[in-house]
GROMACS .gro file of N, CA and C in nm:
model
  477
    1UNK      N    1  -2.575   2.939   2.626
    1UNK     CA    2  -2.443   2.990   2.598
    1UNK      C    3  -2.362   3.003   2.727
    2UNK      N    4  -2.431   3.047   2.832
    2UNK     CA    5  -2.363   3.064   2.961
    2UNK      C    6  -2.321   2.928   3.015
    3UNK      N    7  -2.405   2.825   2.994
    3UNK     CA    8  -2.369   2.691   3.038
    3UNK      C    9  -2.243   2.642   2.967
    4UNK      N   10  -2.232   2.671   2.839
    4UNK     CA   11  -2.114   2.630   2.761
    4UNK      C   12  -1.989   2.698   2.814
    5UNK      N   13  -1.999   2.825   2.846
    5UNK     CA   14  -1.884   2.898   2.900
    5UNK      C   15  -1.845   2.842   3.036
    6UNK      N   16  -1.943   2.812   3.121
    6UNK     CA   17  -1.915   2.755   3.253
    6UNK      C   18  -1.844   2.620   3.240
    7UNK      N   19  -1.895   2.538   3.148
    7UNK     CA   20  -1.832   2.405   3.128
    7UNK      C   21  -1.689   2.420   3.077
    8UNK      N   22  -1.667   2.514   2.988
    8UNK     CA   23  -1.531   2.535   2.934
    8UNK      C   24  -1.436   2.579   3.045
    9UNK      N   25  -1.481   2.668   3.132
    9UNK     CA   26  -1.398   2.715   3.243
    9UNK      C   27  -1.369   2.599   3.338
   10UNK      N   28  -1.469   2.519   3.367
   10UNK     CA   29  -1.453   2.404   3.456
   10UNK      C   30  -1.352   2.305   3.397
   11UNK      N   31  -1.365   2.275   3.268
   11UNK     CA   32  -1.273   2.181   3.203
   11UNK      C   33  -1.131   2.238   3.203
   12UNK      N   34  -1.118   2.367   3.177
   12UNK     CA   35  -0.985   2.430   3.177
   12UNK      C   36  -0.925   2.422   3.316
   13UNK      N   37  -1.006   2.439   3.419
   13UNK     CA   38  -0.959   2.429   3.557
   13UNK      C   39  -0.911   2.289   3.590
   14UNK      N   40  -0.970   2.188   3.530
   14UNK     CA   41  -0.929   2.050   3.556
   14UNK      C   42  -0.804   2.011   3.476
   15UNK      N   43  -0.794   2.062   3.355
   15UNK     CA   44  -0.686   2.022   3.264
   15UNK      C   45  -0.558   2.101   3.288
   16UNK      N   46  -0.569   2.229   3.319
   16UNK     CA   47  -0.451   2.315   3.333
   16UNK      C   48  -0.352   2.264   3.436
   17UNK      N   49  -0.395   2.218   3.554
   17UNK     CA   50  -0.295   2.168   3.649
   17UNK      C   51  -0.218   2.046   3.594
   18UNK      N   52  -0.283   1.964   3.516
   18UNK     CA   53  -0.214   1.848   3.458
   18UNK      C   54  -0.108   1.892   3.358
   19UNK      N   55  -0.140   1.991   3.277
   19UNK     CA   56  -0.045   2.041   3.178
   19UNK      C   57   0.070   2.113   3.247
   20UNK      N   58   0.038   2.194   3.348
   20UNK     CA   59   0.139   2.274   3.417
   20UNK      C   60   0.234   2.187   3.499
   21UNK      N   61   0.190   2.069   3.542
   21UNK     CA   62   0.274   1.986   3.628
   21UNK      C   63   0.395   1.929   3.555
   22UNK      N   64   0.388   1.922   3.423
   22UNK     CA   65   0.500   1.869   3.346
   22UNK      C   66   0.509   1.717   3.353
   23UNK      N   67   0.414   1.654   3.412
   23UNK     CA   68   0.414   1.508   3.422
   23UNK      C   69   0.391   1.446   3.284
   24UNK      N   70   0.462   1.338   3.253
   24UNK     CA   71   0.437   1.272   3.124
   24UNK      C   72   0.298   1.210   3.124
   25UNK      N   73   0.240   1.195   3.008
   25UNK     CA   74   0.107   1.133   3.002
   25UNK      C   75   0.112   0.989   3.049
   26UNK      N   76  -0.001   0.938   3.089
   26UNK     CA   77  -0.007   0.800   3.134
   26UNK      C   78   0.043   0.706   3.026
   27UNK      N   79   0.101   0.595   3.069
   27UNK     CA   80   0.147   0.494   2.975
   27UNK      C   81   0.025   0.418   2.923
   28UNK      N   82  -0.010   0.443   2.800
   28UNK     CA   83  -0.126   0.381   2.739
   28UNK      C   84  -0.080   0.259   2.660
   29UNK      N   85  -0.141   0.142   2.680
   29UNK     CA   86  -0.098   0.024   2.605
   29UNK      C   87  -0.113   0.047   2.455
   30UNK      N   88  -0.019  -0.008   2.380
   30UNK     CA   89  -0.024   0.005   2.234
   30UNK      C   90  -0.140  -0.079   2.181
   31UNK      N   91  -0.204  -0.033   2.075
   31UNK     CA   92  -0.314  -0.111   2.018
   31UNK      C   93  -0.262  -0.241   1.955
   32UNK      N   94  -0.347  -0.341   1.952
   32UNK     CA   95  -0.309  -0.465   1.885
   32UNK      C   96  -0.290  -0.437   1.737
   33UNK      N   97  -0.207  -0.511   1.675
   33UNK     CA   98  -0.182  -0.490   1.533
   33UNK      C   99  -0.038  -0.523   1.502
   34UNK      N  100   0.028  -0.437   1.428
   34UNK     CA  101   0.166  -0.461   1.391
   34UNK      C  102   0.258  -0.451   1.511
   35UNK      N  103   0.236  -0.352   1.596
   35UNK     CA  104   0.319  -0.335   1.716
   35UNK      C  105   0.273  -0.436   1.820
   36UNK      N  106   0.364  -0.518   1.867
   36UNK     CA  107   0.329  -0.620   1.966
   36UNK      C  108   0.383  -0.578   2.103
   37UNK      N  109   0.295  -0.550   2.198
   37UNK     CA  110   0.335  -0.515   2.333
   37UNK      C  111   0.384  -0.373   2.342
   38UNK      N  112   0.423  -0.334   2.467
   38UNK     CA  113   0.474  -0.199   2.488
   38UNK      C  114   0.361  -0.098   2.502
   39UNK      N  115   0.402   0.028   2.505
   39UNK     CA  116   0.305   0.136   2.516
   39UNK      C  117   0.327   0.233   2.400
   40UNK      N  118   0.235   0.327   2.387
   40UNK     CA  119   0.243   0.423   2.277
   40UNK      C  120   0.363   0.516   2.290
   41UNK      N  121   0.408   0.543   2.412
   41UNK     CA  122   0.520   0.635   2.429
   41UNK      C  123   0.656   0.567   2.418
   42UNK      N  124   0.661   0.434   2.414
   42UNK     CA  125   0.788   0.362   2.400
   42UNK      C  126   0.825   0.349   2.253
   43UNK      N  127   0.954   0.352   2.227
   43UNK     CA  128   1.003   0.332   2.091
   43UNK      C  129   1.041   0.184   2.078
   44UNK      N  130   0.976   0.116   1.987
   44UNK     CA  131   1.003  -0.026   1.967
   44UNK      C  132   1.098  -0.044   1.849
   45UNK      N  133   1.175  -0.152   1.851
   45UNK     CA  134   1.262  -0.182   1.738
   45UNK      C  135   1.178  -0.224   1.618
   46UNK      N  136   1.225  -0.187   1.501
   46UNK     CA  137   1.155  -0.227   1.379
   46UNK      C  138   1.173  -0.378   1.359
   47UNK      N  139   1.070  -0.447   1.312
   47UNK     CA  140   1.085  -0.590   1.287
   47UNK      C  141   1.181  -0.612   1.171
   48UNK      N  142   1.243  -0.729   1.164
   48UNK     CA  143   1.334  -0.755   1.051
   48UNK      C  144   1.257  -0.758   0.919
   49UNK      N  145   1.325  -0.722   0.811
   49UNK     CA  146   1.262  -0.724   0.680
   49UNK      C  147   1.230  -0.868   0.642
   50UNK      N  148   1.111  -0.889   0.592
   50UNK     CA  149   1.069  -1.023   0.551
   50UNK      C  150   1.125  -1.054   0.414
   51UNK      N  151   1.134  -1.182   0.383
   51UNK     CA  152   1.180  -1.225   0.251
   51UNK      C  153   1.073  -1.197   0.148
   52UNK      N  154   1.116  -1.156   0.030
   52UNK     CA  155   1.023  -1.132  -0.079
   52UNK      C  156   0.978  -1.267  -0.134
   53UNK      N  157   0.850  -1.278  -0.160
   53UNK     CA  158   0.796  -1.400  -0.219
   53UNK      C  159   0.837  -1.401  -0.366
   54UNK      N  160   0.938  -1.480  -0.400
   54UNK     CA  161   0.989  -1.484  -0.537
   54UNK      C  162   0.923  -1.596  -0.614
   55UNK      N  163   0.856  -1.560  -0.718
   55UNK     CA  164   0.790  -1.656  -0.805
   55UNK      C  165   0.781  -1.592  -0.942
   56UNK      N  166   0.825  -1.662  -1.041
   56UNK     CA  167   0.816  -1.605  -1.175
   56UNK      C  168   0.674  -1.622  -1.231
   57UNK      N  169   0.587  -1.685  -1.152
   57UNK     CA  170   0.448  -1.699  -1.190
   57UNK      C  171   0.375  -1.571  -1.152
   58UNK      N  172   0.294  -1.519  -1.241
   58UNK     CA  173   0.221  -1.395  -1.214
   58UNK      C  174   0.110  -1.421  -1.113
   59UNK      N  175   0.106  -1.344  -1.004
   59UNK     CA  176  -0.002  -1.360  -0.906
   59UNK      C  177  -0.137  -1.321  -0.967
   60UNK      N  178  -0.241  -1.388  -0.924
   60UNK     CA  179  -0.377  -1.360  -0.971
   60UNK      C  180  -0.422  -1.224  -0.919
   61UNK      N  181  -0.490  -1.149  -1.003
   61UNK     CA  182  -0.545  -1.020  -0.960
   61UNK      C  183  -0.679  -1.043  -0.893
   62UNK      N  184  -0.707  -0.963  -0.791
   62UNK     CA  185  -0.831  -0.978  -0.715
   62UNK      C  186  -0.947  -0.899  -0.772
   63UNK      N  187  -0.918  -0.800  -0.854
   63UNK     CA  188  -1.024  -0.721  -0.917
   63UNK      C  189  -0.971  -0.669  -1.050
   64UNK      N  190  -1.059  -0.635  -1.144
   64UNK     CA  191  -1.016  -0.605  -1.282
   64UNK      C  192  -0.912  -0.495  -1.297
   65UNK      N  193  -0.918  -0.388  -1.224
   65UNK     CA  194  -0.824  -0.277  -1.243
   65UNK      C  195  -0.706  -0.281  -1.146
   66UNK      N  196  -0.688  -0.394  -1.076
   66UNK     CA  197  -0.577  -0.404  -0.981
   66UNK      C  198  -0.443  -0.401  -1.055
   67UNK      N  199  -0.350  -0.316  -1.012
   67UNK     CA  200  -0.218  -0.319  -1.075
   67UNK      C  201  -0.152  -0.454  -1.047
   68UNK      N  202  -0.085  -0.513  -1.145
   68UNK     CA  203  -0.020  -0.641  -1.120
   68UNK      C  204   0.085  -0.629  -1.008
   69UNK      N  205   0.096  -0.734  -0.927
   69UNK     CA  206   0.198  -0.737  -0.823
   69UNK      C  207   0.332  -0.774  -0.884
   70UNK      N  208   0.438  -0.735  -0.820
   70UNK     CA  209   0.573  -0.766  -0.869
   70UNK      C  210   0.612  -0.903  -0.815
   71UNK      N  211   0.637  -1.002  -0.902
   71UNK     CA  212   0.666  -1.137  -0.854
   71UNK      C  213   0.814  -1.164  -0.828
   72UNK      N  214   0.891  -1.061  -0.798
   72UNK     CA  215   1.034  -1.079  -0.770
   72UNK      C  216   1.083  -0.967  -0.680
   73UNK      N  217   1.201  -0.982  -0.624
   73UNK     CA  218   1.256  -0.878  -0.537
   73UNK      C  219   1.298  -0.756  -0.620
   74UNK      N  220   1.281  -0.639  -0.559
   74UNK     CA  221   1.326  -0.515  -0.625
   74UNK      C  222   1.423  -0.441  -0.534
   75UNK      N  223   1.472  -0.511  -0.431
   75UNK     CA  224   1.566  -0.447  -0.338
   75UNK      C  225   1.691  -0.404  -0.415
   76UNK      N  226   1.728  -0.281  -0.400
   76UNK     CA  227   1.845  -0.227  -0.469
   76UNK      C  228   1.817  -0.172  -0.608
   77UNK      N  229   1.692  -0.181  -0.655
   77UNK     CA  230   1.659  -0.127  -0.787
   77UNK      C  231   1.665   0.025  -0.783
   78UNK      N  232   1.719   0.084  -0.886
   78UNK     CA  233   1.723   0.229  -0.897
   78UNK      C  234   1.599   0.274  -0.974
   79UNK      N  235   1.517   0.350  -0.908
   79UNK     CA  236   1.401   0.412  -0.973
   79UNK      C  237   1.397   0.556  -0.922
   80UNK      N  238   1.448   0.647  -1.003
   80UNK     CA  239   1.447   0.788  -0.968
   80UNK      C  240   1.427   0.870  -1.095
   81UNK      N  241   1.436   1.000  -1.085
   81UNK     CA  242   1.409   1.085  -1.202
   81UNK      C  243   1.508   1.065  -1.315
   82UNK      N  244   1.625   1.008  -1.286
   82UNK     CA  245   1.727   0.989  -1.388
   82UNK      C  246   1.723   0.850  -1.453
   83UNK      N  247   1.674   0.749  -1.382
   83UNK     CA  248   1.681   0.612  -1.432
   83UNK      C  249   1.572   0.527  -1.368
   84UNK      N  250   1.513   0.438  -1.447
   84UNK     CA  251   1.413   0.343  -1.397
   84UNK      C  252   1.460   0.203  -1.436
   85UNK      N  253   1.512   0.130  -1.339
   85UNK     CA  254   1.566  -0.003  -1.365
   85UNK      C  255   1.458  -0.102  -1.408
   86UNK      N  256   1.335  -0.080  -1.371
   86UNK     CA  257   1.225  -0.169  -1.412
   86UNK      C  258   1.215  -0.175  -1.565
   87UNK      N  259   1.237  -0.058  -1.627
   87UNK     CA  260   1.223  -0.050  -1.773
   87UNK      C  261   1.335  -0.120  -1.846
   88UNK      N  262   1.443  -0.159  -1.776
   88UNK     CA  263   1.549  -0.234  -1.843
   88UNK      C  264   1.501  -0.373  -1.883
   89UNK      N  265   1.394  -0.423  -1.822
   89UNK     CA  266   1.334  -0.551  -1.862
   89UNK      C  267   1.193  -0.535  -1.919
   90UNK      N  268   1.119  -0.434  -1.871
   90UNK     CA  269   0.977  -0.423  -1.906
   90UNK      C  270   0.945  -0.322  -2.016
   91UNK      N  271   1.046  -0.256  -2.073
   91UNK     CA  272   1.019  -0.161  -2.182
   91UNK      C  273   0.990  -0.238  -2.311
   92UNK      N  274   0.932  -0.170  -2.410
   92UNK     CA  275   0.899  -0.235  -2.537
   92UNK      C  276   1.020  -0.300  -2.602
   93UNK      N  277   1.134  -0.233  -2.597
   93UNK     CA  278   1.253  -0.284  -2.665
   93UNK      C  279   1.320  -0.399  -2.589
   94UNK      N  280   1.297  -0.410  -2.458
   94UNK     CA  281   1.367  -0.511  -2.378
   94UNK      C  282   1.289  -0.640  -2.356
   95UNK      N  283   1.158  -0.640  -2.379
   95UNK     CA  284   1.077  -0.758  -2.346
   95UNK      C  285   1.111  -0.880  -2.429
   96UNK      N  286   1.154  -0.861  -2.551
   96UNK     CA  287   1.189  -0.974  -2.637
   96UNK      C  288   1.307  -1.052  -2.579
   97UNK      N  289   1.404  -0.979  -2.525
   97UNK     CA  290   1.524  -1.042  -2.468
   97UNK      C  291   1.497  -1.092  -2.326
   98UNK      N  292   1.429  -1.011  -2.245
   98UNK     CA  293   1.410  -1.045  -2.103
   98UNK      C  294   1.298  -1.146  -2.080
   99UNK      N  295   1.198  -1.148  -2.168
   99UNK     CA  296   1.083  -1.235  -2.148
   99UNK      C  297   0.984  -1.179  -2.047
  100UNK      N  298   1.010  -1.061  -1.995
  100UNK     CA  299   0.920  -0.996  -1.899
  100UNK      C  300   0.803  -0.934  -1.975
  101UNK      N  301   0.687  -0.923  -1.910
  101UNK     CA  302   0.575  -0.857  -1.977
  101UNK      C  303   0.602  -0.708  -1.997
  102UNK      N  304   0.559  -0.655  -2.109
  102UNK     CA  305   0.576  -0.514  -2.139
  102UNK      C  306   0.479  -0.432  -2.053
  103UNK      N  307   0.520  -0.313  -2.015
  103UNK     CA  308   0.430  -0.226  -1.940
  103UNK      C  309   0.305  -0.201  -2.024
  104UNK      N  310   0.194  -0.184  -1.957
  104UNK     CA  311   0.066  -0.165  -2.024
  104UNK      C  312   0.068  -0.042  -2.113
  105UNK      N  313  -0.008  -0.047  -2.219
  105UNK     CA  314  -0.019   0.066  -2.312
  105UNK      C  315  -0.074   0.190  -2.240
  106UNK      N  316  -0.148   0.168  -2.131
  106UNK     CA  317  -0.201   0.282  -2.054
  106UNK      C  318  -0.089   0.364  -1.992
  107UNK      N  319   0.029   0.307  -1.975
  107UNK     CA  320   0.141   0.378  -1.916
  107UNK      C  321   0.205   0.479  -2.013
  108UNK      N  322   0.163   0.475  -2.139
  108UNK     CA  323   0.216   0.566  -2.240
  108UNK      C  324   0.123   0.684  -2.268
  109UNK      N  325   0.014   0.696  -2.190
  109UNK     CA  326  -0.084   0.803  -2.210
  109UNK      C  327  -0.065   0.908  -2.103
  110UNK      N  328  -0.056   1.035  -2.145
  110UNK     CA  329  -0.037   1.141  -2.046
  110UNK      C  330  -0.172   1.187  -1.991
  111UNK      N  331  -0.169   1.284  -1.902
  111UNK     CA  332  -0.293   1.328  -1.835
  111UNK      C  333  -0.392   1.393  -1.930
  112UNK      N  334  -0.345   1.437  -2.049
  112UNK     CA  335  -0.434   1.498  -2.148
  112UNK      C  336  -0.488   1.395  -2.247
  113UNK      N  337  -0.456   1.268  -2.228
  113UNK     CA  338  -0.504   1.164  -2.317
  113UNK      C  339  -0.419   1.144  -2.441
  114UNK      N  340  -0.303   1.209  -2.449
  114UNK     CA  341  -0.215   1.197  -2.564
  114UNK      C  342  -0.123   1.075  -2.546
  115UNK      N  343  -0.110   0.993  -2.650
  115UNK     CA  344  -0.022   0.878  -2.645
  115UNK      C  345   0.121   0.923  -2.673
  116UNK      N  346   0.212   0.883  -2.585
  116UNK     CA  347   0.352   0.924  -2.595
  116UNK      C  348   0.437   0.810  -2.651
  117UNK      N  349   0.559   0.839  -2.690
  117UNK     CA  350   0.651   0.738  -2.740
  117UNK      C  351   0.718   0.662  -2.626
  118UNK      N  352   0.723   0.722  -2.507
  118UNK     CA  353   0.783   0.656  -2.391
  118UNK      C  354   0.686   0.662  -2.274
  119UNK      N  355   0.722   0.600  -2.165
  119UNK     CA  356   0.635   0.594  -2.048
  119UNK      C  357   0.605   0.735  -1.998
  120UNK      N  358   0.480   0.760  -1.968
  120UNK     CA  359   0.435   0.890  -1.919
  120UNK      C  360   0.499   0.920  -1.785
  121UNK      N  361   0.536   1.046  -1.760
  121UNK     CA  362   0.595   1.081  -1.630
  121UNK      C  363   0.507   1.043  -1.511
  122UNK      N  364   0.377   1.047  -1.528
  122UNK     CA  365   0.290   1.013  -1.415
  122UNK      C  366   0.285   0.863  -1.389
  123UNK      N  367   0.337   0.781  -1.478
  123UNK     CA  368   0.342   0.636  -1.461
  123UNK      C  369   0.485   0.585  -1.447
  124UNK      N  370   0.581   0.674  -1.432
  124UNK     CA  371   0.723   0.640  -1.434
  124UNK      C  372   0.770   0.570  -1.306
  125UNK      N  373   0.714   0.607  -1.192
  125UNK     CA  374   0.755   0.550  -1.064
  125UNK      C  375   0.668   0.429  -1.030
  126UNK      N  376   0.713   0.314  -1.072
  126UNK     CA  377   0.635   0.190  -1.071
  126UNK      C  378   0.577   0.154  -0.934
  127UNK      N  379   0.657   0.171  -0.828
  127UNK     CA  380   0.612   0.124  -0.697
  127UNK      C  381   0.506   0.214  -0.634
  128UNK      N  382   0.458   0.316  -0.707
  128UNK     CA  383   0.340   0.389  -0.661
  128UNK      C  384   0.219   0.297  -0.663
  129UNK      N  385   0.217   0.203  -0.758
  129UNK     CA  386   0.103   0.114  -0.774
  129UNK      C  387   0.140  -0.034  -0.763
  130UNK      N  388   0.257  -0.070  -0.811
  130UNK     CA  389   0.298  -0.210  -0.814
  130UNK      C  390   0.388  -0.239  -0.695
  131UNK      N  391   0.360  -0.349  -0.623
  131UNK     CA  392   0.437  -0.382  -0.505
  131UNK      C  393   0.475  -0.529  -0.505
  132UNK      N  394   0.592  -0.563  -0.449
  132UNK     CA  395   0.628  -0.704  -0.433
  132UNK      C  396   0.552  -0.761  -0.312
  133UNK      N  397   0.539  -0.890  -0.307
  133UNK     CA  398   0.473  -0.957  -0.196
  133UNK      C  399   0.579  -1.020  -0.106
  134UNK      N  400   0.552  -1.026   0.024
  134UNK     CA  401   0.648  -1.080   0.119
  134UNK      C  402   0.590  -1.201   0.191
  135UNK      N  403   0.678  -1.291   0.232
  135UNK     CA  404   0.636  -1.409   0.307
  135UNK      C  405   0.625  -1.373   0.455
  136UNK      N  406   0.508  -1.329   0.496
  136UNK     CA  407   0.483  -1.294   0.635
  136UNK      C  408   0.346  -1.345   0.676
  137UNK      N  409   0.328  -1.360   0.806
  137UNK     CA  410   0.196  -1.394   0.857
  137UNK      C  411   0.114  -1.266   0.860
  138UNK      N  412  -0.010  -1.271   0.814
  138UNK     CA  413  -0.091  -1.149   0.813
  138UNK      C  414  -0.122  -1.103   0.955
  139UNK      N  415  -0.132  -0.970   0.972
  139UNK     CA  416  -0.169  -0.913   1.100
  139UNK      C  417  -0.313  -0.951   1.132
  140UNK      N  418  -0.394  -0.951   1.029
  140UNK     CA  419  -0.535  -0.989   1.043
  140UNK      C  420  -0.572  -1.076   0.925
  141UNK      N  421  -0.647  -1.181   0.950
  141UNK     CA  422  -0.686  -1.273   0.843
  141UNK      C  423  -0.788  -1.202   0.753
  142UNK      N  424  -0.762  -1.207   0.624
  142UNK     CA  425  -0.849  -1.141   0.528
  142UNK      C  426  -0.967  -1.230   0.492
  143UNK      N  427  -1.084  -1.169   0.482
  143UNK     CA  428  -1.203  -1.242   0.437
  143UNK      C  429  -1.243  -1.197   0.297
  144UNK      N  430  -1.149  -1.127   0.227
  144UNK     CA  431  -1.176  -1.076   0.093
  144UNK      C  432  -1.201  -1.192  -0.002
  145UNK      N  433  -1.301  -1.177  -0.088
  145UNK     CA  434  -1.330  -1.275  -0.192
  145UNK      C  435  -1.321  -1.205  -0.327
  146UNK      N  436  -1.251  -1.266  -0.419
  146UNK     CA  437  -1.243  -1.213  -0.554
  146UNK      C  438  -1.378  -1.227  -0.624
  147UNK      N  439  -1.396  -1.158  -0.733
  147UNK     CA  440  -1.523  -1.158  -0.804
  147UNK      C  441  -1.562  -1.298  -0.851
  148UNK      N  442  -1.463  -1.380  -0.891
  148UNK     CA  443  -1.494  -1.516  -0.934
  148UNK      C  444  -1.557  -1.596  -0.821
  149UNK      N  445  -1.504  -1.581  -0.699
  149UNK     CA  446  -1.558  -1.653  -0.583
  149UNK      C  447  -1.696  -1.601  -0.547
  150UNK      N  448  -1.717  -1.470  -0.554
  150UNK     CA  449  -1.848  -1.411  -0.524
  150UNK      C  450  -1.953  -1.465  -0.622
  151UNK      N  451  -1.921  -1.466  -0.752
  151UNK     CA  452  -2.014  -1.517  -0.852
  151UNK      C  453  -2.043  -1.665  -0.831
  152UNK      N  454  -1.939  -1.741  -0.797
  152UNK     CA  455  -1.957  -1.883  -0.771
  152UNK      C  456  -2.049  -1.906  -0.651
  153UNK      N  457  -2.033  -1.828  -0.546
  153UNK     CA  458  -2.119  -1.839  -0.427
  153UNK      C  459  -2.264  -1.805  -0.462
  154UNK      N  460  -2.284  -1.703  -0.546
  154UNK     CA  461  -2.421  -1.665  -0.587
  154UNK      C  462  -2.485  -1.778  -0.664
  155UNK      N  463  -2.412  -1.839  -0.755
  155UNK     CA  464  -2.466  -1.950  -0.834
  155UNK      C  465  -2.502  -2.067  -0.744
  156UNK      N  466  -2.418  -2.099  -0.646
  156UNK     CA  467  -2.444  -2.209  -0.553
  156UNK      C  468  -2.572  -2.184  -0.473
  157UNK      N  469  -2.595  -2.057  -0.434
  157UNK     CA  470  -2.715  -2.023  -0.355
  157UNK      C  471  -2.839  -2.016  -0.442
  158UNK      N  472  -2.821  -2.009  -0.574
  158UNK     CA  473  -2.935  -2.004  -0.665
  158UNK      C  474  -3.000  -1.869  -0.674
  159UNK      N  475  -2.926  -1.764  -0.652
  159UNK     CA  476  -2.985  -1.628  -0.658
  159UNK      C  477  -2.994  -1.580  -0.799
   0.00000   0.00000   0.00000
């Protein structure tokens, strides 16, 4: 216990002069990733917004419970407590005219398991789960394999 107290006093003696001097911390290089160059204490400009990958073709899901991705831009869509613009095309009454897929029946079930006549409040804000895709170069190359590819690889290996 005495050794711990001695070490704490020694560390405090080394650190306190640095804190008291008011000197800014050393310029530490920013980690590789989204931020390119600079240091952690510098403010970098935000990169320009990328174009949304627009395709009326539904993107393939990578796993069974994955929420479907949005295959179109949603910039400027109003989704708030008063109005959900997504439902103007994806609601039960609008799908016949719009040709858009109807929201899943699971979106009409509340937290108590009761089926509602309209979309459940907990499923009302679509972009909590559903996101549009953008045409950008990935920060890191993904090695993710969907279940179909994994099963195909197993069959090829003869396992």
